[in-house]
Amino acid sequence: MNLLLKNIAKHVTLTEQEEERVLLLTELQTFKAKTILLKEGDICTQSYFVIKGILRSYTRDENAVEHVVNFACAEWWMADMYSYLSQRPGQLFIEVNEDAEVIVLTRENQEKLYSEVPKLERFFRILIENSLIANQRRLINNLTFTAEARYDLFTKKFHSILPYLPQKQIASYIGVTPEFFSRMKARLLKK
Amino acid sequence: MNLLLKNIAKHVTLTEQEEERVLLLTELQTFKAKTILLKEGDICTQSYFVIKGILRSYTRDENAVEHVVNFACAEWWMADMYSYLSQRPGQLFIEVNEDAEVIVLTRENQEKLYSEVPKLERFFRILIENSLIANQRRLINNLTFTAEARYDLFTKKFHSILPYLPQKQIASYIGVTPEFFSRMKARLLKK
DNA sequence: ATAATTTCATAATCTAGGTCAAGTGCTCTT
DNA sequence: AAGAGCACTTGACCTAGATTATGAAATTAT
């Protein structure tokens, strides 16, 4: 359970009482693969800190084609940030890719934590900042790199979970069809 | 000058003394079109709140092709967030598109404001949150929409400054070549 | 004003990546 | 153990968008 506390400790130092509060206001839960934690149109009332397993977020376009937005493995957070922050219906699905153990933090409890442990304002601000930076970088990468280069970056970012990801999901994340991805991989192996 | 204060007031309420501090720690500056405020490799030590005119950020890829990352017009912030937050060399250029009047906030003064006016922690957190949301949405749009649909979204987001933007920059922002963009526009006019 | 530079349009050709379709092996039921 | 469904591959064909090139119009500098 203290993986979350360890993670917080990387950015701010809490007293034992403050750590106590964090433990009390979060909850460890386990989910089987294929469980859907959030659907399009839902309001995202909780965020997930992954201890074990893999989560995945995606949207469906007007042709019902799924587009993977992100994966989260151990020590990553997952939520539909738009919906979570605005408390309005979002467009993301969040699904369990591999049997998972996650720490659940409700929006409500996060607000409580903000007032009871103000240092956490700083912690979450840093999280959001990092998330923003990662997003901007990915946007730039999508604009400037070819599918092959994007795949290369992907393998670096997610190498620890690579063998667990179906390649149609990887294809979707980097923005190509599964057919093209399959061909591309075959081409890369020849080199 | 109080456009910034008005903007802050949308999210947090400051006392007169606090507003005083904000005014003292920021500075109004004017820049001619084509001025380069930040270059690739620089450390971004200040962020800009636009009062008048237009700023633009972009990267150059390995073939020296420019990719527009964003535009900022009145009441928008502009910075290389990666570099600004991490204080490490960034990859963005920031250039003045149209003669501009901007409020400059240095990283240093922002830190001062955080400690002198803690409410601003909240203000800037909200800014970053909104920025993250906008970015994620754009990423999803790029993955799910065609160039034509992306152009449509662009005109909605930037309609107020549309006539001032060279179309090669618009093309770059939505991720197509100027030639293709020109033909696409001609095609759209026929409808 | 005039030269120089930049922007925009149009056309011909090319290619990264998409679509549709068929077939092979998996895994998961039951 | 048999079938139903997925995930992946491969092939033939298609298209959105890139590239290269050329010239006209519009800005900018001299």
Short mmCIF file of N, CA and C (backbone and C1' of nucleotides) in Angstrom, two decimals, chain C residues 26-30, chain D residues 1-5:
data_model
loop_
_atom_site.label_atom_id
_atom_site.label_comp_id
_atom_site.label_asym_id
_atom_site.label_seq_id
_atom_site.Cartn_x
_atom_site.Cartn_y
_atom_site.Cartn_z
P DC C 26 -0.56 -21.24 -32.54
"O5'" DC C 26 -1.12 -20.33 -31.39
"C5'" DC C 26 -2.52 -20.39 -31.11
"C4'" DC C 26 -2.92 -19.16 -30.39
"C3'" DC C 26 -3.45 -19.47 -29.02
"O3'" DC C 26 -2.82 -18.67 -28.05
"C1'" DC C 26 -5.20 -18.63 -30.48
P DT C 27 -2.69 -19.23 -26.55
"O5'" DT C 27 -4.10 -18.80 -25.93
"C5'" DT C 27 -4.52 -17.44 -26.05
"C4'" DT C 27 -6.01 -17.33 -25.79
"C3'" DT C 27 -6.46 -18.01 -24.49
"O3'" DT C 27 -7.31 -17.09 -23.83
"C1'" DT C 27 -7.82 -18.71 -26.28
P DC C 28 -7.60 -17.23 -22.27
"O5'" DC C 28 -9.19 -17.37 -22.24
"C5'" DC C 28 -9.98 -16.52 -23.06
"C4'" DC C 28 -11.32 -17.17 -23.32
"C3'" DC C 28 -11.86 -17.92 -22.09
"O3'" DC C 28 -13.14 -17.40 -21.76
"C1'" DC C 28 -12.00 -19.25 -24.05
P DT C 29 -13.61 -17.37 -20.23
"O5'" DT C 29 -15.09 -17.98 -20.31
"C5'" DT C 29 -15.23 -19.35 -20.68
"C4'" DT C 29 -16.11 -19.45 -21.91
"C3'" DT C 29 -17.35 -20.28 -21.65
"O3'" DT C 29 -18.48 -19.60 -22.18
"C1'" DT C 29 -16.03 -21.25 -23.41
P DT C 30 -19.88 -19.91 -21.45
"O5'" DT C 30 -20.23 -21.43 -21.73
"C5'" DT C 30 -20.71 -21.82 -23.03
"C4'" DT C 30 -20.81 -23.33 -23.09
"C3'" DT C 30 -21.17 -23.93 -21.74
"O3'" DT C 30 -22.53 -24.30 -21.70
"C1'" DT C 30 -19.41 -25.16 -22.81
P DA D 1 -10.19 -34.90 -26.65
"O5'" DA D 1 -11.74 -34.46 -26.87
"C5'" DA D 1 -12.59 -35.16 -27.72
"C4'" DA D 1 -13.49 -34.14 -28.36
"C3'" DA D 1 -12.89 -33.47 -29.60
"O3'" DA D 1 -13.98 -33.21 -30.46
"C1'" DA D 1 -13.31 -31.81 -27.98
P DA D 2 -13.90 -33.08 -31.97
"O5'" DA D 2 -15.10 -32.07 -32.17
"C5'" DA D 2 -16.16 -32.01 -31.21
"C4'" DA D 2 -16.81 -30.64 -31.30
"C3'" DA D 2 -16.52 -29.93 -32.62
"O3'" DA D 2 -17.68 -29.24 -33.02
"C1'" DA D 2 -15.64 -28.65 -30.85
P DG D 3 -17.90 -28.86 -34.53
"O5'" DG D 3 -18.34 -27.33 -34.42
"C5'" DG D 3 -19.28 -26.97 -33.42
"C4'" DG D 3 -18.81 -25.72 -32.72
"C3'" DG D 3 -18.66 -24.50 -33.65
"O3'" DG D 3 -19.74 -23.66 -33.37
"C1'" DG D 3 -16.99 -24.60 -31.95
P DA D 4 -20.03 -22.38 -34.22
"O5'" DA D 4 -19.72 -21.19 -33.21
"C5'" DA D 4 -19.82 -21.37 -31.79
"C4'" DA D 4 -19.31 -20.10 -31.14
"C3'" DA D 4 -19.29 -18.90 -32.09
"O3'" DA D 4 -19.68 -17.73 -31.38
"C1'" DA D 4 -17.08 -19.39 -31.38
P DG D 5 -19.89 -16.36 -32.15
"O5'" DG D 5 -18.51 -15.62 -31.88
"C5'" DG D 5 -18.26 -15.16 -30.56
"C4'" DG D 5 -16.77 -15.10 -30.32
"C3'" DG D 5 -16.12 -13.82 -30.85
"O3'" DG D 5 -15.70 -13.07 -29.74
"C1'" DG D 5 -14.78 -15.76 -31.21
#
